[in-house]
Short mmCIF file of C-alpha atoms and ligand atoms in Angstrom, two decimals:
data_model
loop_
_atom_site.label_atom_id
_atom_site.label_comp_id
_atom_site.label_asym_id
_atom_site.label_seq_id
_atom_site.Cartn_x
_atom_site.Cartn_y
_atom_site.Cartn_z
CA UNK A 1 12.80 -22.97 -12.58
CA UNK A 2 10.12 -21.06 -14.18
CA UNK A 3 9.14 -20.09 -10.63
CA UNK A 4 11.91 -19.27 -9.03
CA UNK A 5 13.26 -17.50 -12.09
CA UNK A 6 10.03 -15.44 -11.40
CA UNK A 7 11.16 -15.07 -7.87
CA UNK A 8 14.99 -13.81 -8.42
CA UNK A 9 13.35 -11.76 -10.41
CA UNK A 10 11.21 -10.03 -8.05
CA UNK A 11 14.29 -9.95 -5.76
CA UNK A 12 16.41 -7.62 -8.02
CA UNK A 13 14.16 -5.30 -8.65
CA UNK A 14 13.19 -4.78 -5.17
CA UNK A 15 17.55 -4.74 -4.31
CA UNK A 16 17.96 -2.15 -7.18
CA UNK A 17 14.17 -0.52 -5.86
CA UNK A 18 15.76 -0.38 -1.86
CA UNK A 19 19.12 1.35 -3.36
CA UNK A 20 18.65 3.46 -5.38
CA UNK A 21 20.97 2.84 -8.36
CA UNK A 22 23.72 -0.38 -7.90
CA UNK A 23 26.38 -1.85 -9.94
CA UNK A 24 25.04 -6.52 -10.19
CA UNK A 25 28.53 -7.44 -8.26
CA UNK A 26 26.34 -5.53 -5.54
CA UNK A 27 23.20 -7.15 -6.15
CA UNK A 28 24.77 -10.76 -6.30
CA UNK A 29 26.28 -9.65 -3.32
CA UNK A 30 23.70 -8.36 -1.40
CA UNK A 31 20.57 -10.76 -3.48
CA UNK A 32 23.43 -13.97 -2.69
CA UNK A 33 22.24 -14.88 -5.84
CA UNK A 34 25.12 -15.63 -8.66
CA UNK A 35 26.42 -12.72 -10.68
CA UNK A 36 25.86 -14.88 -13.99
CA UNK A 37 22.49 -15.23 -12.61
CA UNK A 38 22.25 -11.47 -11.73
CA UNK A 39 23.89 -10.26 -15.17
CA UNK A 40 21.55 -12.45 -16.67
CA UNK A 41 18.35 -11.53 -15.11
CA UNK A 42 19.11 -7.16 -15.87
CA UNK A 43 19.76 -7.71 -19.55
CA UNK A 44 16.60 -9.33 -19.62
CA UNK A 45 15.30 -6.20 -18.33
CA UNK A 46 17.40 -3.52 -20.37
CA UNK A 47 15.59 -5.51 -22.74
CA UNK A 48 12.42 -4.92 -21.43
CA UNK A 49 13.71 -1.27 -20.87
CA UNK A 50 12.28 -1.58 -17.30
CA UNK A 51 16.40 -0.06 -16.26
CA UNK A 52 18.57 2.03 -17.11
CA UNK A 53 22.22 1.18 -16.89
CA UNK A 54 23.58 5.14 -14.95
CA UNK A 55 27.23 6.81 -15.93
CA UNK A 56 29.74 5.43 -14.56
CA UNK A 57 31.77 5.84 -11.84
CA UNK A 58 35.83 4.49 -10.50
CA UNK A 59 35.79 1.30 -7.85
CA UNK A 60 36.74 2.78 -4.59
CA UNK A 61 39.95 0.92 -3.33
CA UNK A 62 41.99 -1.44 -4.85
CA UNK A 63 40.84 -0.91 -7.81
CA UNK A 64 43.24 -0.06 -9.82
CA UNK A 65 43.64 2.31 -12.73
CA UNK A 66 39.96 3.45 -14.19
CA UNK A 67 37.88 0.95 -13.22
CA UNK A 68 34.29 1.16 -13.97
CA UNK A 69 31.12 -0.13 -12.51
CA UNK A 70 27.80 0.27 -14.23
CA UNK A 71 25.14 1.80 -11.87
CA UNK A 72 21.98 0.80 -12.96
CA UNK A 73 18.55 1.97 -11.97
CA UNK A 74 15.13 1.01 -12.40
CA UNK A 75 13.31 3.72 -15.47
CA UNK A 76 10.06 4.47 -12.91
CA UNK A 77 8.86 6.00 -16.49
CA UNK A 78 8.59 2.75 -18.15
CA UNK A 79 5.36 2.08 -17.10
CA UNK A 80 2.18 3.83 -16.19
CA UNK A 81 -0.49 2.90 -14.12
CA UNK A 82 -4.27 3.74 -13.93
CA UNK A 83 -4.83 3.61 -9.85
CA UNK A 84 -7.85 3.61 -8.44
CA UNK A 85 -8.40 4.24 -4.01
CA UNK A 86 -12.09 3.30 -3.49
CA UNK A 87 -12.73 4.12 -0.31
CA UNK A 88 -16.08 4.63 1.82
CA UNK A 89 -16.74 8.28 1.46
CA UNK A 90 -14.44 8.75 -2.30
CA UNK A 91 -13.15 7.08 -5.16
CA UNK A 92 -9.13 9.16 -5.82
CA UNK A 93 -8.82 7.90 -9.14
CA UNK A 94 -4.38 8.64 -10.60
CA UNK A 95 -2.85 8.16 -13.94
CA UNK A 96 1.01 8.04 -12.29
CA UNK A 97 4.47 6.43 -13.11
CA UNK A 98 5.75 3.74 -10.93
CA UNK A 99 6.97 6.62 -7.99
CA UNK A 100 4.16 7.31 -8.09
CA UNK A 101 4.33 10.57 -9.45
CA UNK A 102 1.46 11.08 -10.48
CA UNK A 103 0.05 13.26 -14.34
CA UNK A 104 -4.02 13.31 -13.50
CA UNK A 105 -5.36 13.52 -10.29
CA UNK A 106 -9.13 12.79 -10.31
CA UNK A 107 -11.66 12.64 -6.90
CA UNK A 108 -14.71 11.42 -7.05
CA UNK A 109 -18.08 10.66 -4.76
CA UNK A 110 -18.59 7.05 -4.09
CA UNK A 111 -21.59 6.28 -5.33
CA UNK A 112 -22.94 3.64 -2.78
CA UNK A 113 -26.80 4.48 -3.89
CA UNK A 114 -26.31 2.68 -7.31
CA UNK A 115 -25.59 -0.43 -8.43
CA UNK A 116 -22.01 -1.86 -8.41
CA UNK A 117 -21.80 -2.32 -11.67
CA UNK A 118 -23.38 1.66 -12.58
CA UNK A 119 -19.94 2.80 -10.21
CA UNK A 120 -17.99 1.51 -11.51
CA UNK A 121 -18.71 2.45 -14.87
CA UNK A 122 -18.67 6.12 -13.67
CA UNK A 123 -14.70 5.46 -12.62
CA UNK A 124 -14.03 4.55 -16.40
CA UNK A 125 -15.60 7.07 -18.04
CA UNK A 126 -14.05 9.19 -15.37
CA UNK A 127 -10.28 7.00 -16.43
CA UNK A 128 -11.10 7.39 -19.79
CA UNK A 129 -11.25 10.79 -19.73
CA UNK A 130 -8.08 11.21 -17.72
CA UNK A 131 -6.33 8.65 -20.11
CA UNK A 132 -7.24 10.19 -23.45
CA UNK A 133 -5.75 13.88 -22.81
CA UNK A 134 -2.44 12.42 -21.50
CA UNK A 135 -0.03 12.94 -23.81
CA UNK A 136 1.57 9.96 -26.33
CA UNK A 137 3.86 9.32 -25.41
CA UNK A 138 2.05 7.92 -21.44
CA UNK A 139 -0.72 6.65 -23.16
CA UNK A 140 1.25 4.14 -24.70
CA UNK A 141 2.92 2.70 -21.05
CA UNK A 142 -0.14 2.42 -18.99
CA UNK A 143 0.51 -1.15 -18.64
CA UNK A 144 -1.58 -1.80 -15.50
CA UNK A 145 -4.86 -0.58 -13.98
CA UNK A 146 -4.88 -1.99 -9.96
CA UNK A 147 -7.80 -0.95 -7.99
CA UNK A 148 -7.18 -0.31 -4.07
CA UNK A 149 -11.49 -0.32 -1.21
CA UNK A 150 -11.60 -1.54 1.89
CA UNK A 151 -13.02 -5.56 3.48
CA UNK A 152 -12.89 -8.60 1.22
CA UNK A 153 -10.93 -8.80 -2.13
CA UNK A 154 -9.89 -12.17 -3.78
CA UNK A 155 -6.89 -10.62 -4.87
CA UNK A 156 -6.34 -14.17 -7.57
CA UNK A 157 -9.74 -13.36 -8.74
CA UNK A 158 -10.19 -10.18 -9.29
CA UNK A 159 -13.19 -9.74 -7.27
CA UNK A 160 -13.85 -7.51 -4.02
CA UNK A 161 -16.49 -9.78 -2.20
CA UNK A 162 -17.30 -7.36 0.99
CA UNK A 163 -16.31 -3.71 0.78
CA UNK A 164 -18.75 -3.40 3.96
CA UNK A 165 -21.48 -1.37 2.39
CA UNK A 166 -20.05 0.53 -0.59
CA UNK A 167 -21.39 -3.21 -1.46
CA UNK A 168 -22.04 -5.89 0.59
CA UNK A 169 -22.18 -8.33 -2.39
CA UNK A 170 -19.16 -9.96 -4.74
CA UNK A 171 -18.58 -7.91 -7.82
CA UNK A 172 -16.01 -8.55 -9.78
CA UNK A 173 -13.93 -5.95 -10.38
CA UNK A 174 -11.33 -5.74 -12.66
CA UNK A 175 -14.35 -7.90 -15.00
CA UNK A 176 -15.83 -4.69 -15.90
CA UNK A 177 -12.69 -1.97 -15.29
CA UNK A 178 -11.27 -4.31 -17.76
CA UNK A 179 -14.69 -4.64 -19.91
CA UNK A 180 -15.11 -1.02 -20.95
CA UNK A 181 -10.81 0.45 -20.47
CA UNK A 182 -9.36 -2.68 -22.25
CA UNK A 183 -6.72 -2.06 -20.12
CA UNK A 184 -6.12 -5.32 -17.49
CA UNK A 185 -6.39 -4.51 -13.48
CA UNK A 186 -5.73 -5.95 -10.43
CA UNK A 187 -7.17 -5.61 -6.94
CA UNK A 188 -6.27 -5.83 -3.86
CA UNK A 189 -7.70 -4.36 0.62
CA UNK A 190 -6.89 -0.91 0.64
CA UNK A 191 -5.01 -2.03 4.56
CA UNK A 192 -2.90 -4.20 2.66
CA UNK A 193 -2.19 -2.39 -1.00
CA UNK A 194 -0.96 0.80 1.02
CA UNK A 195 1.22 -1.78 3.33
CA UNK A 196 2.65 -3.15 0.56
CA UNK A 197 3.41 1.17 -0.87
CA UNK A 198 5.52 1.04 3.12
CA UNK A 199 6.79 -1.77 2.10
CA UNK A 200 7.84 -0.03 -1.80
CA UNK A 201 9.36 3.15 -1.18
CA UNK A 202 9.25 3.98 2.83
CA UNK A 203 10.18 1.44 6.16
CA UNK A 204 10.34 -1.27 3.56
CA UNK A 205 13.56 -0.17 2.49
CA UNK A 206 15.53 -0.83 5.94
CA UNK A 207 14.18 -4.08 6.02
CA UNK A 208 11.93 -3.42 9.41
CA UNK A 209 8.90 -4.85 10.65
CA UNK A 210 6.50 -2.79 9.75
CA UNK A 211 2.58 -2.39 11.47
CA UNK A 212 0.23 -0.80 9.58
CA UNK A 213 -2.79 1.00 10.72
CA UNK A 214 -5.03 3.07 9.03
CA UNK A 215 -7.48 4.81 11.01
CA UNK A 216 -10.41 7.04 9.45
CA UNK A 217 -13.60 6.92 8.59
CA UNK A 218 -12.22 2.76 10.06
CA UNK A 219 -8.83 0.96 11.73
CA UNK A 220 -7.85 -1.37 9.30
CA UNK A 221 -3.82 -2.77 9.75
CA UNK A 222 -1.14 -4.66 8.36
CA UNK A 223 1.86 -6.34 8.76
CA UNK A 224 4.80 -6.86 6.99
CA UNK A 225 8.04 -8.21 7.60
CA UNK A 226 11.19 -7.33 4.80
CA UNK A 227 8.95 -8.35 0.66
CA UNK A 228 6.04 -10.79 2.74
CA UNK A 229 3.33 -8.95 3.75
CA UNK A 230 1.13 -10.25 6.69
CA UNK A 231 -2.14 -11.39 6.02
CA UNK A 232 -5.03 -14.39 7.63
CA UNK A 233 -6.76 -16.33 5.80
CA UNK A 234 -7.52 -16.27 2.01
CA UNK A 235 -5.01 -13.14 2.00
CA UNK A 236 -8.30 -11.76 4.55
CA UNK A 237 -6.79 -8.19 6.27
CA UNK A 238 -6.51 -8.10 10.02
CA UNK A 239 -10.01 -6.58 10.86
CA UNK A 240 -8.08 -4.44 13.48
CA UNK A 241 -11.38 -2.05 13.79
CA UNK A 242 -13.67 -5.55 14.83
CA UNK A 243 -10.66 -6.36 18.03
CA UNK A 244 -13.35 -6.33 21.07
CA UNK A 245 -12.56 -4.07 23.05
CA UNK A 246 -16.15 -3.85 25.55
CA UNK A 247 -17.84 -6.76 25.08
CA UNK A 248 -21.19 -4.78 26.85
CA UNK A 249 -20.55 -2.04 24.61
CA UNK A 250 -21.92 -0.24 21.82
CA UNK A 251 -23.65 -3.04 18.45
CA UNK A 252 -21.09 -3.18 15.77
CA UNK A 253 -21.42 -3.00 12.00
CA UNK A 254 -19.74 -6.34 12.02
CA UNK A 255 -22.38 -7.46 14.14
CA UNK A 256 -20.63 -8.20 17.17
CA UNK A 257 -20.45 -6.22 20.63
CA UNK A 258 -17.72 -3.29 21.63
CA UNK A 259 -15.29 -3.35 18.82
CA UNK A 260 -12.64 -0.40 18.71
CA UNK A 261 -14.53 0.76 15.77
CA UNK A 262 -17.69 1.29 17.56
CA UNK A 263 -15.22 3.36 20.17
CA UNK A 264 -12.83 5.57 17.20
CA UNK A 265 -14.15 5.31 14.59
CA UNK A 266 -15.45 8.41 12.71
CA UNK A 267 -19.04 8.41 12.69
CA UNK A 268 -17.91 6.98 16.65
CA UNK A 269 -15.51 10.08 17.63
CA UNK A 270 -17.64 13.10 15.81
CA UNK A 271 -20.68 11.80 18.74
CA UNK A 272 -18.46 12.14 22.08
CA UNK A 273 -17.23 14.98 24.08
CA UNK A 274 -13.76 16.08 25.01
CA UNK A 275 -13.11 12.72 28.16
CA UNK A 276 -14.74 10.32 26.08
CA UNK A 277 -12.78 11.16 22.75
CA UNK A 278 -9.76 10.15 25.22
CA UNK A 279 -11.18 7.36 26.86
CA UNK A 280 -11.51 6.37 23.58
CA UNK A 281 -8.33 6.63 21.95
CA UNK A 282 -7.36 5.63 25.12
CA UNK A 283 -8.48 1.48 23.91
CA UNK A 284 -7.19 2.33 21.09
CA UNK A 285 -3.68 2.82 22.28
CA UNK A 286 -3.93 -0.52 24.14
CA UNK A 287 -4.73 -2.16 21.30
CA UNK A 288 -1.70 -1.00 19.40
CA UNK A 289 0.11 -2.27 22.08
CA UNK A 290 -1.29 -4.88 22.38
CA UNK A 291 -0.93 -6.14 19.35
CA UNK A 292 2.48 -5.09 18.95
CA UNK A 293 3.41 -7.48 21.43
CA UNK A 294 2.57 -10.00 19.43
CA UNK A 295 4.35 -8.61 16.37
CA UNK A 296 6.96 -6.98 17.73
CA UNK A 297 6.82 -4.55 14.65
CA UNK A 298 10.55 -2.30 14.57
CA UNK A 299 7.63 0.75 13.92
CA UNK A 300 3.98 1.26 13.77
CA UNK A 301 2.90 3.11 10.39
CA UNK A 302 -0.58 5.32 10.48
CA UNK A 303 -2.66 6.61 8.39
CA UNK A 304 -6.11 8.32 7.22
CA UNK A 305 -7.79 11.68 8.20
CA UNK A 306 -7.95 10.80 11.91
CA UNK A 307 -4.32 9.70 12.58
CA UNK A 308 -3.51 12.81 10.48
CA UNK A 309 -5.16 15.10 12.42
CA UNK A 310 -2.82 16.72 15.40
CA UNK A 311 -5.50 16.69 19.01
CA UNK A 312 -5.95 12.68 17.79
CA UNK A 313 -2.62 11.85 17.11
CA UNK A 314 -1.13 13.90 19.93
CA UNK A 315 -4.13 11.84 22.46
CA UNK A 316 -3.24 8.60 20.95
CA UNK A 317 0.69 9.15 21.72
CA UNK A 318 -0.03 10.15 25.72
CA UNK A 319 -2.20 6.75 25.61
CA UNK A 320 0.78 4.83 23.76
CA UNK A 321 4.01 5.67 26.03
CA UNK A 322 1.28 4.20 28.80
CA UNK A 323 0.83 1.14 27.68
CA UNK A 324 3.27 0.28 24.66
CA UNK A 325 6.81 -0.91 25.78
CA UNK A 326 10.10 1.04 25.22
CA UNK A 327 7.76 3.90 23.15
CA UNK A 328 9.28 6.56 21.17
CA UNK A 329 7.50 8.23 19.55
CA UNK A 330 10.32 7.10 16.10
CA UNK A 331 7.96 3.91 17.27
CA UNK A 332 5.16 5.38 15.98
CA UNK A 333 4.53 7.74 13.74
CA UNK A 334 2.73 9.16 10.96
CA UNK A 335 3.20 7.75 7.36
CA UNK A 336 6.47 9.84 5.35
CA UNK A 337 4.45 8.88 1.81
CA UNK A 338 1.75 11.57 2.73
CA UNK A 339 1.74 13.88 -0.57
CA UNK A 340 0.81 10.60 -2.53
CA UNK A 341 -1.19 8.28 0.75
CA UNK A 342 -4.81 8.48 -1.12
CA UNK A 343 -3.50 6.63 -4.32
CA UNK A 344 -0.23 5.08 -3.55
CA UNK A 345 -1.75 2.03 -2.02
CA UNK A 346 -3.23 0.33 -5.62
CA UNK A 347 0.65 2.48 -7.93
CA UNK A 348 1.76 -0.01 -4.36
CA UNK A 349 0.05 -2.84 -5.77
CA UNK A 350 0.56 -2.70 -9.87
CA UNK A 351 4.28 -1.99 -9.06
CA UNK A 352 4.58 -4.92 -7.69
CA UNK A 353 2.74 -6.75 -9.90
CA UNK A 354 5.62 -5.77 -12.96
CA UNK A 355 8.31 -6.23 -10.40
CA UNK A 356 7.12 -9.91 -9.76
CA UNK A 357 7.09 -10.53 -14.04
CA UNK A 358 3.22 -11.73 -13.87
ZN1 LIG B 401 -16.92 -5.02 14.21
#
């Protein structure tokens, strides 16, 4: 029973989030839950101050004189998060509300030359300083921290298992951060976290099947349909960057030869002339087209520093036209979460925890 209730809780919160504001009756219609169940759960949200009741509005048709319905919406200022996005080159720390509106943002260099705990200590020090500078009202509402990081993550145990060069050992990230800050932390792979953001704030609102691709400095991917993100064994992300595109190609950091990343990572592209660049990006387009044949996404969403580069993006789109069935520029485009892409991933992982009532 508890499991069903938690699931219903998450379904209702996603429904309210997708709609912006909505009546209880419409939630029941959209989710297929009974009106009684919706009312019961919404009362809990009201008690926890997670939702607010908006202005009453007149019912539109056939409602007789003066019948009104109350719209409810999520109170995005009810919780604040410490969002930490660890990337290969830099780490962004932000304190935001549930819509990703930042109160504070800091960027520090990702220190790969010290023990992981030492680097996590410097992140904690920075986060604590940022929190101390927040208004009292925000401080009191900081309920959770979330970390996104490249590589393999054990979300259940709060660990990074392999972060490809940031560190190469198992690191108890959430435990260490909690010890230093006193705040509970969750962790997720960076591309899965960003897919979560697309799901909650952008394309996911339209029930689309979306393939999210991060391009720069490496290549990663995640796929979701509605509220479900598809991952591999034990939540592993899709290793698009390690699709083999030339078996006789260069040695990749992963041990294989000719992985996509050996052609189109930031490092690889920086060493190529114009023609080599076009050829490498052509291989990328073929890989995306092949993957799209399997996953049949409504849309491919790109993000990351290389995808943002106009020259690279237009080369990719030119090539995609050749291979991608029914390609249009609307089918593959840069994320609309551009302004907050540095930290919206971990914010979304935190929101998901709140939605699920964990
Ligand atoms: Zn590889």
